Tab-separated table of C-alpha atoms and ligand atoms in Angstrom:
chain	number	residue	atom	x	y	z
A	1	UNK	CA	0.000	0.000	0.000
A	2	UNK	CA	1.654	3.256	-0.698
A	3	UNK	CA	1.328	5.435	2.075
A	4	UNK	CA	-0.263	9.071	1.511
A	5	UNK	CA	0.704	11.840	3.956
A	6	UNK	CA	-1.895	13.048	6.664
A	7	UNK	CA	-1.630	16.350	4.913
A	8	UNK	CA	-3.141	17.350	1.632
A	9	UNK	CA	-4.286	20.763	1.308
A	10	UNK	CA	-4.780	22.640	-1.963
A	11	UNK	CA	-5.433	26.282	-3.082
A	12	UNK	CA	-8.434	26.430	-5.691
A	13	UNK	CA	-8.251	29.917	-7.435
A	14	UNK	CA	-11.104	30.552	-10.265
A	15	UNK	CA	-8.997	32.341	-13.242
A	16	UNK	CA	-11.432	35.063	-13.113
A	17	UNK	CA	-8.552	37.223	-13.064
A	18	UNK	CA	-5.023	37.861	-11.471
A	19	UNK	CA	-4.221	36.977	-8.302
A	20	UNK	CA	-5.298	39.995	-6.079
A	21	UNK	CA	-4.579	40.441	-1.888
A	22	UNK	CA	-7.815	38.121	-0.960
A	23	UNK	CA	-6.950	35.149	-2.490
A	24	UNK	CA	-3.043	35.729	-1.924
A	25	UNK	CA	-4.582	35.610	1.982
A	26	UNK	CA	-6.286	32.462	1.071
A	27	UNK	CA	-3.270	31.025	-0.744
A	28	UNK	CA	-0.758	31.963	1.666
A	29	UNK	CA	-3.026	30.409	5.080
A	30	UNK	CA	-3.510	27.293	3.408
A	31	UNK	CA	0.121	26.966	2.148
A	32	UNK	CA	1.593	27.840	5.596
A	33	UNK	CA	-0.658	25.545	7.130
A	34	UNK	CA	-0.262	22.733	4.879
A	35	UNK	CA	3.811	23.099	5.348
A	36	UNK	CA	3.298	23.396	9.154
A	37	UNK	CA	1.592	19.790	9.413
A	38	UNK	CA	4.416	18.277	6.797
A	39	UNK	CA	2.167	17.690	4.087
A	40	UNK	CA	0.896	18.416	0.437
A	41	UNK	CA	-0.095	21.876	-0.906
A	42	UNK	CA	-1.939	21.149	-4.229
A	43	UNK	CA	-3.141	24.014	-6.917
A	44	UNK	CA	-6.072	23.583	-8.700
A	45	UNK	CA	-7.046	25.651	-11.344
A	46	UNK	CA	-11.126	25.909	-11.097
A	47	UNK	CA	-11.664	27.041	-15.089
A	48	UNK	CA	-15.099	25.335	-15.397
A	49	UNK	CA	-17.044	28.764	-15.428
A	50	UNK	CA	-15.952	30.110	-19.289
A	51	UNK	CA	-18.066	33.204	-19.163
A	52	UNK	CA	-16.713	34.640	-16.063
A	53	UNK	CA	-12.922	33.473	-16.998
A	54	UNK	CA	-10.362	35.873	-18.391
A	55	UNK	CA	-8.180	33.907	-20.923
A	56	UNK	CA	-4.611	34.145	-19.343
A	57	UNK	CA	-5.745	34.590	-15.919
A	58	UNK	CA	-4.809	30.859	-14.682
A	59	UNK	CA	-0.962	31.810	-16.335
A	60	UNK	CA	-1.026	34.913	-14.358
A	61	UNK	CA	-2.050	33.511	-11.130
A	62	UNK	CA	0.255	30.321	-11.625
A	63	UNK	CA	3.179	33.509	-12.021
A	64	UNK	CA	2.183	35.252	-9.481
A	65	UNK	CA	2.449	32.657	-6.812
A	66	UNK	CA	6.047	31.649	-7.964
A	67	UNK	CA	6.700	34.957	-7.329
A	68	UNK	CA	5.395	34.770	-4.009
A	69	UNK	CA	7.589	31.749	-3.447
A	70	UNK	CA	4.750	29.468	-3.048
A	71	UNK	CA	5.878	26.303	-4.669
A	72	UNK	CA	2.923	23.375	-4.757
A	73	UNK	CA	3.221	19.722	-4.691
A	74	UNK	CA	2.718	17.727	-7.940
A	75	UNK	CA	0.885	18.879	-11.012
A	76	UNK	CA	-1.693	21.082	-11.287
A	77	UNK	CA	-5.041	20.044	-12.033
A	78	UNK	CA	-7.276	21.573	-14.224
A	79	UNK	CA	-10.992	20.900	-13.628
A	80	UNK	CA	-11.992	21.520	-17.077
A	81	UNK	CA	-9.830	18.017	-17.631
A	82	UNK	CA	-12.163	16.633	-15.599
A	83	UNK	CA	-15.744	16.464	-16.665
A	84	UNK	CA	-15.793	12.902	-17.899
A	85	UNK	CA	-15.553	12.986	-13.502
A	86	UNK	CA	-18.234	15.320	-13.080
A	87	UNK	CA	-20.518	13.466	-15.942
A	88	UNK	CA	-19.851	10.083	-13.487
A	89	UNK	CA	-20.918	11.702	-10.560
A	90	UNK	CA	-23.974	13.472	-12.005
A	91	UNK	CA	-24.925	9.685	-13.169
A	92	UNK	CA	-24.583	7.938	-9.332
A	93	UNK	CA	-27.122	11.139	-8.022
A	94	UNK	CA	-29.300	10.443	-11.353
A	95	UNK	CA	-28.966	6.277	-10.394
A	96	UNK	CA	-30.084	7.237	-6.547
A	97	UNK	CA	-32.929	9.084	-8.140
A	98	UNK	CA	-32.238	12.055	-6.381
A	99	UNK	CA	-32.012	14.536	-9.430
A	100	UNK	CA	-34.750	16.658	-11.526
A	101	UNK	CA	-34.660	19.054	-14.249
A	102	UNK	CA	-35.618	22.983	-13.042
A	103	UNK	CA	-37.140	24.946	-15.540
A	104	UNK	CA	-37.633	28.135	-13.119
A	105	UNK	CA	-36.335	31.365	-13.565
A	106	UNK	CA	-33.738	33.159	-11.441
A	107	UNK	CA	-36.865	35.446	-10.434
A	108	UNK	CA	-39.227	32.526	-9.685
A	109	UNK	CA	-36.788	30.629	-7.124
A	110	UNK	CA	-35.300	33.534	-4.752
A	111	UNK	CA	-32.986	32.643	-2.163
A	112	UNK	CA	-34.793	29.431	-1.390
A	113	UNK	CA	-35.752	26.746	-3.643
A	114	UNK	CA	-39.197	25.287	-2.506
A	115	UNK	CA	-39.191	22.050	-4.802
A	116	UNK	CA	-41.338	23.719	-7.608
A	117	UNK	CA	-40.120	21.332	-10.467
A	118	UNK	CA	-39.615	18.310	-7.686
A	119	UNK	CA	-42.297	16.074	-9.794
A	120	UNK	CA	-40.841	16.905	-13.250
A	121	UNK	CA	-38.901	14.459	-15.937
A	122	UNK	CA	-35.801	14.563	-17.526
A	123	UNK	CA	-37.726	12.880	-20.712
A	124	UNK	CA	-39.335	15.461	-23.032
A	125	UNK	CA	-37.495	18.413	-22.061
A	126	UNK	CA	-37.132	20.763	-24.636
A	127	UNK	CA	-36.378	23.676	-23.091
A	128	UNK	CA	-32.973	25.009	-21.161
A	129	UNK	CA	-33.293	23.321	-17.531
A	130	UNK	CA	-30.938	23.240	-14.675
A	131	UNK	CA	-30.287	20.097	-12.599
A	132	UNK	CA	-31.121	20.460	-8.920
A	133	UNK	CA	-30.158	17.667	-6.015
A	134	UNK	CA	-33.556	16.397	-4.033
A	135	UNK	CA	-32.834	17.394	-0.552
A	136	UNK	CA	-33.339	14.346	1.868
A	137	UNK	CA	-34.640	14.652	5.605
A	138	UNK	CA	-32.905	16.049	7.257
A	139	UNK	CA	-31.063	18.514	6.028
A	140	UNK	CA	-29.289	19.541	8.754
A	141	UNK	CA	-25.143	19.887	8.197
A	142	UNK	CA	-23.206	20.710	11.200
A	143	UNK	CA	-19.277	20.761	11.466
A	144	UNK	CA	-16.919	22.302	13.875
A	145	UNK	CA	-15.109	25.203	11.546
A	146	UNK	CA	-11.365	25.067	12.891
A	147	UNK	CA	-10.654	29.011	12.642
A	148	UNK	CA	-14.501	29.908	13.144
A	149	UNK	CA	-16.184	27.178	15.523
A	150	UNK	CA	-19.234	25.116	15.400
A	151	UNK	CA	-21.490	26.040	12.501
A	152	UNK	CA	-24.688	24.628	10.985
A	153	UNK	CA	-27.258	25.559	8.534
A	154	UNK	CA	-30.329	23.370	7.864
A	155	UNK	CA	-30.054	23.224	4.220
A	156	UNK	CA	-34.268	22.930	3.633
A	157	UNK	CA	-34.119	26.099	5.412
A	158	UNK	CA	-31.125	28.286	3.509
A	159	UNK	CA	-30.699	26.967	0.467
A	160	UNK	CA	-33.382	23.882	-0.726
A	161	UNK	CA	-32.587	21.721	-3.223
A	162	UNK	CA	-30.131	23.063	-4.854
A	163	UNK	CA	-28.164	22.930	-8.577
A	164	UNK	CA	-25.548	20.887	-9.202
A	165	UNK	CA	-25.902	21.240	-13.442
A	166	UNK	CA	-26.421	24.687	-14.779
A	167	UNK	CA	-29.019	25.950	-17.182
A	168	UNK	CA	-26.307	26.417	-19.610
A	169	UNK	CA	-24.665	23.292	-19.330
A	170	UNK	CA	-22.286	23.655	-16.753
A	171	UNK	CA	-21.464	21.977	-14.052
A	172	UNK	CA	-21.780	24.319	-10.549
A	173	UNK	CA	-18.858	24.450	-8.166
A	174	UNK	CA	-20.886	22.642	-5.536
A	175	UNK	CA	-20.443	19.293	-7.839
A	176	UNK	CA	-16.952	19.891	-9.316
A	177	UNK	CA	-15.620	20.622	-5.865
A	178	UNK	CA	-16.350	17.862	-4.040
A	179	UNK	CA	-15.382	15.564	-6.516
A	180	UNK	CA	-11.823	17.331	-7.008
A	181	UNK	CA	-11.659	17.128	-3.110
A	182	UNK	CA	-12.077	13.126	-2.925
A	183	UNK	CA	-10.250	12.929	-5.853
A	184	UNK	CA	-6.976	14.392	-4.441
A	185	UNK	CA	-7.368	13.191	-1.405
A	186	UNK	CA	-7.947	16.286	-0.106
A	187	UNK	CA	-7.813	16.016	3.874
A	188	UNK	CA	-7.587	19.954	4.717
A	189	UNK	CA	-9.470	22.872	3.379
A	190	UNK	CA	-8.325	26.572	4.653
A	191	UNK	CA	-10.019	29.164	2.423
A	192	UNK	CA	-12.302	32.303	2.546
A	193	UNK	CA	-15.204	32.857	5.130
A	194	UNK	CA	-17.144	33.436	1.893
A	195	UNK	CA	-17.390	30.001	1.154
A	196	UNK	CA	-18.733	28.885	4.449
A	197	UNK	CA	-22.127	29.079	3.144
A	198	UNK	CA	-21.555	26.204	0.303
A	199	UNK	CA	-19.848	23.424	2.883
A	200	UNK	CA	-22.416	22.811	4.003
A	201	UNK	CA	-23.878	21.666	0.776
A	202	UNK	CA	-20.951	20.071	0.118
A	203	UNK	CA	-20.599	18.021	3.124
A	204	UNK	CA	-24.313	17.117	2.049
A	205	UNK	CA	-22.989	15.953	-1.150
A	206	UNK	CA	-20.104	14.008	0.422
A	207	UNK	CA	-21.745	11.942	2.845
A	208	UNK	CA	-24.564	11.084	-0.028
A	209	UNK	CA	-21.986	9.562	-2.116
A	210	UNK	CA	-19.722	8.252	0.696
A	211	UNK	CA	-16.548	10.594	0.397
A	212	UNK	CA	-14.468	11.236	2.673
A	213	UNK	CA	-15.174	14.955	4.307
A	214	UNK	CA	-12.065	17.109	5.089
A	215	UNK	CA	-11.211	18.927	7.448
A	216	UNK	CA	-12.580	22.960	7.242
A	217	UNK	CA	-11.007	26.446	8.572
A	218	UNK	CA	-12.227	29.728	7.254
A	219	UNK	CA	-10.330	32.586	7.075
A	220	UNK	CA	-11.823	35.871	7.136
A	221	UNK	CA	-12.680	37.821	3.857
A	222	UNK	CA	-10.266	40.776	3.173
A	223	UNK	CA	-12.833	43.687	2.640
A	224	UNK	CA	-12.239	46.945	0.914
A	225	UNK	CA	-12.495	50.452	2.942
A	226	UNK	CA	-16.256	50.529	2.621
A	227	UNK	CA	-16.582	46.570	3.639
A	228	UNK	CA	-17.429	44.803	0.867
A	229	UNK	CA	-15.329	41.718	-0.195
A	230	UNK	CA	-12.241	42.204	-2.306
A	231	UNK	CA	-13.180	40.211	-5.379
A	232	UNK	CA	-11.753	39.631	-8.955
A	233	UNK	CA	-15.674	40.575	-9.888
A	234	UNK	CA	-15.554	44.295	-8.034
A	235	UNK	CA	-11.918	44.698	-9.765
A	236	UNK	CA	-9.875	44.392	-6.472
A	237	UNK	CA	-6.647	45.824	-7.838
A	238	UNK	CA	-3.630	42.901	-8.884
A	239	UNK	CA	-1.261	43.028	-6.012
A	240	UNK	CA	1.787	45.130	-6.801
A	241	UNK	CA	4.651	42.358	-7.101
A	242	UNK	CA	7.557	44.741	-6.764
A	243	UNK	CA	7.951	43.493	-3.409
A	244	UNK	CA	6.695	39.959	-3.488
A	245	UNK	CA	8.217	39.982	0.599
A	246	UNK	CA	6.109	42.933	1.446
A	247	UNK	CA	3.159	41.263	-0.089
A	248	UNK	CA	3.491	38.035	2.407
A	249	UNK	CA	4.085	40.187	5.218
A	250	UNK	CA	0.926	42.050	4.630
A	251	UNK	CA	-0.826	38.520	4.257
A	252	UNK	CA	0.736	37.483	7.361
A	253	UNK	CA	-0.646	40.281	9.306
A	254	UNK	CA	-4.123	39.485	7.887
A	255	UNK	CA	-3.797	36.420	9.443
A	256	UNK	CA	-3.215	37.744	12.775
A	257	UNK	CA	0.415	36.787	12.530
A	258	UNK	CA	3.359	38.985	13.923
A	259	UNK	CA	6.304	38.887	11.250
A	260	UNK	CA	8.916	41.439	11.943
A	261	UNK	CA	9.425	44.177	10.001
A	262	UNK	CA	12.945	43.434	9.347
A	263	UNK	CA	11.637	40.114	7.573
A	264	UNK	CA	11.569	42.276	4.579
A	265	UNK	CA	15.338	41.795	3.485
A	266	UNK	CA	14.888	37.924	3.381
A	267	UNK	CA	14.754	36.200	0.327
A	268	UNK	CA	10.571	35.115	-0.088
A	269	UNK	CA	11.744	31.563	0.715
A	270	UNK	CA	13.707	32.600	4.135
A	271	UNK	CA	10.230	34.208	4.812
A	272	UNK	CA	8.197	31.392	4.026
A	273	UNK	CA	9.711	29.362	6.115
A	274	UNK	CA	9.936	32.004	9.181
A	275	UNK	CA	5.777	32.104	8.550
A	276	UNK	CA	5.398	27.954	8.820
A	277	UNK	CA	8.031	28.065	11.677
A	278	UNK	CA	5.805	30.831	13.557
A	279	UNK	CA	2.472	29.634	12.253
A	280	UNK	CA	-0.088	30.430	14.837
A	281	UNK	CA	-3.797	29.257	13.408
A	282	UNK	CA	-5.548	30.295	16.537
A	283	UNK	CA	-4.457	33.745	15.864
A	284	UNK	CA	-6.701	33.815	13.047
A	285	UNK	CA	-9.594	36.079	12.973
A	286	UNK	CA	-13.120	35.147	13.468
A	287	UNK	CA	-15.634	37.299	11.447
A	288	UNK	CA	-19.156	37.943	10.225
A	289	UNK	CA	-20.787	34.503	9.113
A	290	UNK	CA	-24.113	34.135	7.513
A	291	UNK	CA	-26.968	34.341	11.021
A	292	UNK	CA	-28.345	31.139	9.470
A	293	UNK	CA	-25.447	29.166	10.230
A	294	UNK	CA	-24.513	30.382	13.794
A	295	UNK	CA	-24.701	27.786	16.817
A	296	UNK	CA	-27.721	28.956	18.841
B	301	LIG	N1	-12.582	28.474	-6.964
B	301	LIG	C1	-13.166	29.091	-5.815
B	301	LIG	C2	-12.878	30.568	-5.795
B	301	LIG	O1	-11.932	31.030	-6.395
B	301	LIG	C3	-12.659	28.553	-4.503
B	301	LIG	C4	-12.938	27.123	-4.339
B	301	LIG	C5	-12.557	26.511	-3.015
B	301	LIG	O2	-11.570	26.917	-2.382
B	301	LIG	O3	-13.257	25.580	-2.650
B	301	LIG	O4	-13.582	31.299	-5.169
B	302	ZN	ZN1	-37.927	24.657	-10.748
């Protein structure tokens, strides 16, 4: 039996555009962690969303992070490779009977889908549908959130059954992620607060098809001066690489770690190193989750 390492973590960037300070905060907590527990740090390039991709962007994030010094373990995997994958999995939920076509509108379904289209059939479709996942009872995911605590969200309550195919075709994060996580052997996810809300769908998703669920830690989201989250989508600026060290030290001290100023001379991989030598999780940040998944 070959013997895999306790440790696989991975950093999942969308090439929506170049890497900008959020997801360098994101990259950087889940490298330093991964290296501070002796395992894997994986990349994975998430480019199964074509209209909101910016041809180039994976190259410039992939740069970007050498850069930074962040070197990742083996090769990285694109998940537009790997829809033969999500076509399988799609096929098990369809086997378990637990999928319908959606018809409804953006408009019609809200925040919460009530199971409008729960009776319908794949068979004479002839119209653009979406594919949503039947939600069993119950619905309740709870997990214990390493950097943020106990959550849970009742998913017939937040979300309902919810889509796993797009109306255009493509397949929604929800699906592709969870079957890039097993795949990989992902046993550690540290990423943004942001996602919280879809873990719990895609614990959901695990634990239907027997997978393996990692281990989760949120970071908090790096917000602009007037709050809102620094995303490629509201054209967060690309981080000035002039000073790739003055970058990570910036990163670090989003993290609620204490580098030095004088760390700045070091070469990035001196600094690296000083961050997994000094790494201090619990010094992470708590923030503002959705209400419907606090612990009462
Ligand atoms: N690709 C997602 C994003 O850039 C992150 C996926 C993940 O970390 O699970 O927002
Ligand atoms: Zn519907």
């Amino acid at each position: 039996m070959i013997s895999q390492p306790a440790y696989i973590g991975r950093f999942a960037p969308s090439p929506t555009g170049p890497l900008h300070f959020g997801s360098l905060v994101a990259a950087l907590a889940s490298y330093l962690d991964a290296r501070y527990h002796k395992g894997k740090w994986l990349v994975r390039i998430e480019d199964i969303d074509p209209p909101r991709e910016q041809p180039g962007a994976d190259q410039l994030i992939i740069q970007s992070l050498e850069r930074l010094g962040l070197y990742w373990d083996e090769s990285i995997l694109y998940q537009s490779s790997r829809l033969e994958a999500y076509r399988a999995l799609l096929s098990e939920l369809r086997q378990m009977d637990l999928l319908f076509p959606c018809t409804c509108s953006r408009k019609e379904v809200g925040v919460v889908y009530r199971g409008k289209c729960r009776q319908k059939h794949f068979r004479s479709l002839d119209m653009p549908y979406s594919i949503r996942l039947k939600l069993n009872n119950p619905s309740s995911i709870e997990f214990h959130d390493r950097f943020q605590g106990k959550v849970r969200q009742n998913l017939k309550d937040a979300v309902g059954d919810f889509v796993i195919r797009r109306k255009d075709g493509l397949f929604a994060y929800q699906l592709a992620v969870v079957a890039d996580d097993e795949y990989q052997g992902i046993t550690h996810i540290v990423r943004g607060a942001d996602l919280i809300d879809s873990t719990f769908r895609q614990i959901y998703l695990q634990q239907i098809v027997r997978y393996r669920t990692p281990g989760y830690g949120h970071i908090p989201i790096i917000t602009d001066l007037s709050g809102n989250k620094l995303s490629k989508q509201s054209y967060a600026p690309e981080l000035d690489l002039s000073s790739p060290q003055s970058c990570l030290i910036s990163a670090m001290r989003a993290l609620g770690q204490n580098p030095p100023n004088d760390l700045i001379h070091l070469a990035v991989s001196d600094l690296l190193s000083w961050g997994v030598e000094f790494w201090k999780p619990q010094q992470i940040g708590q923030t503002s989750i959705p209400a419907n998944s606090m612990m009462d």
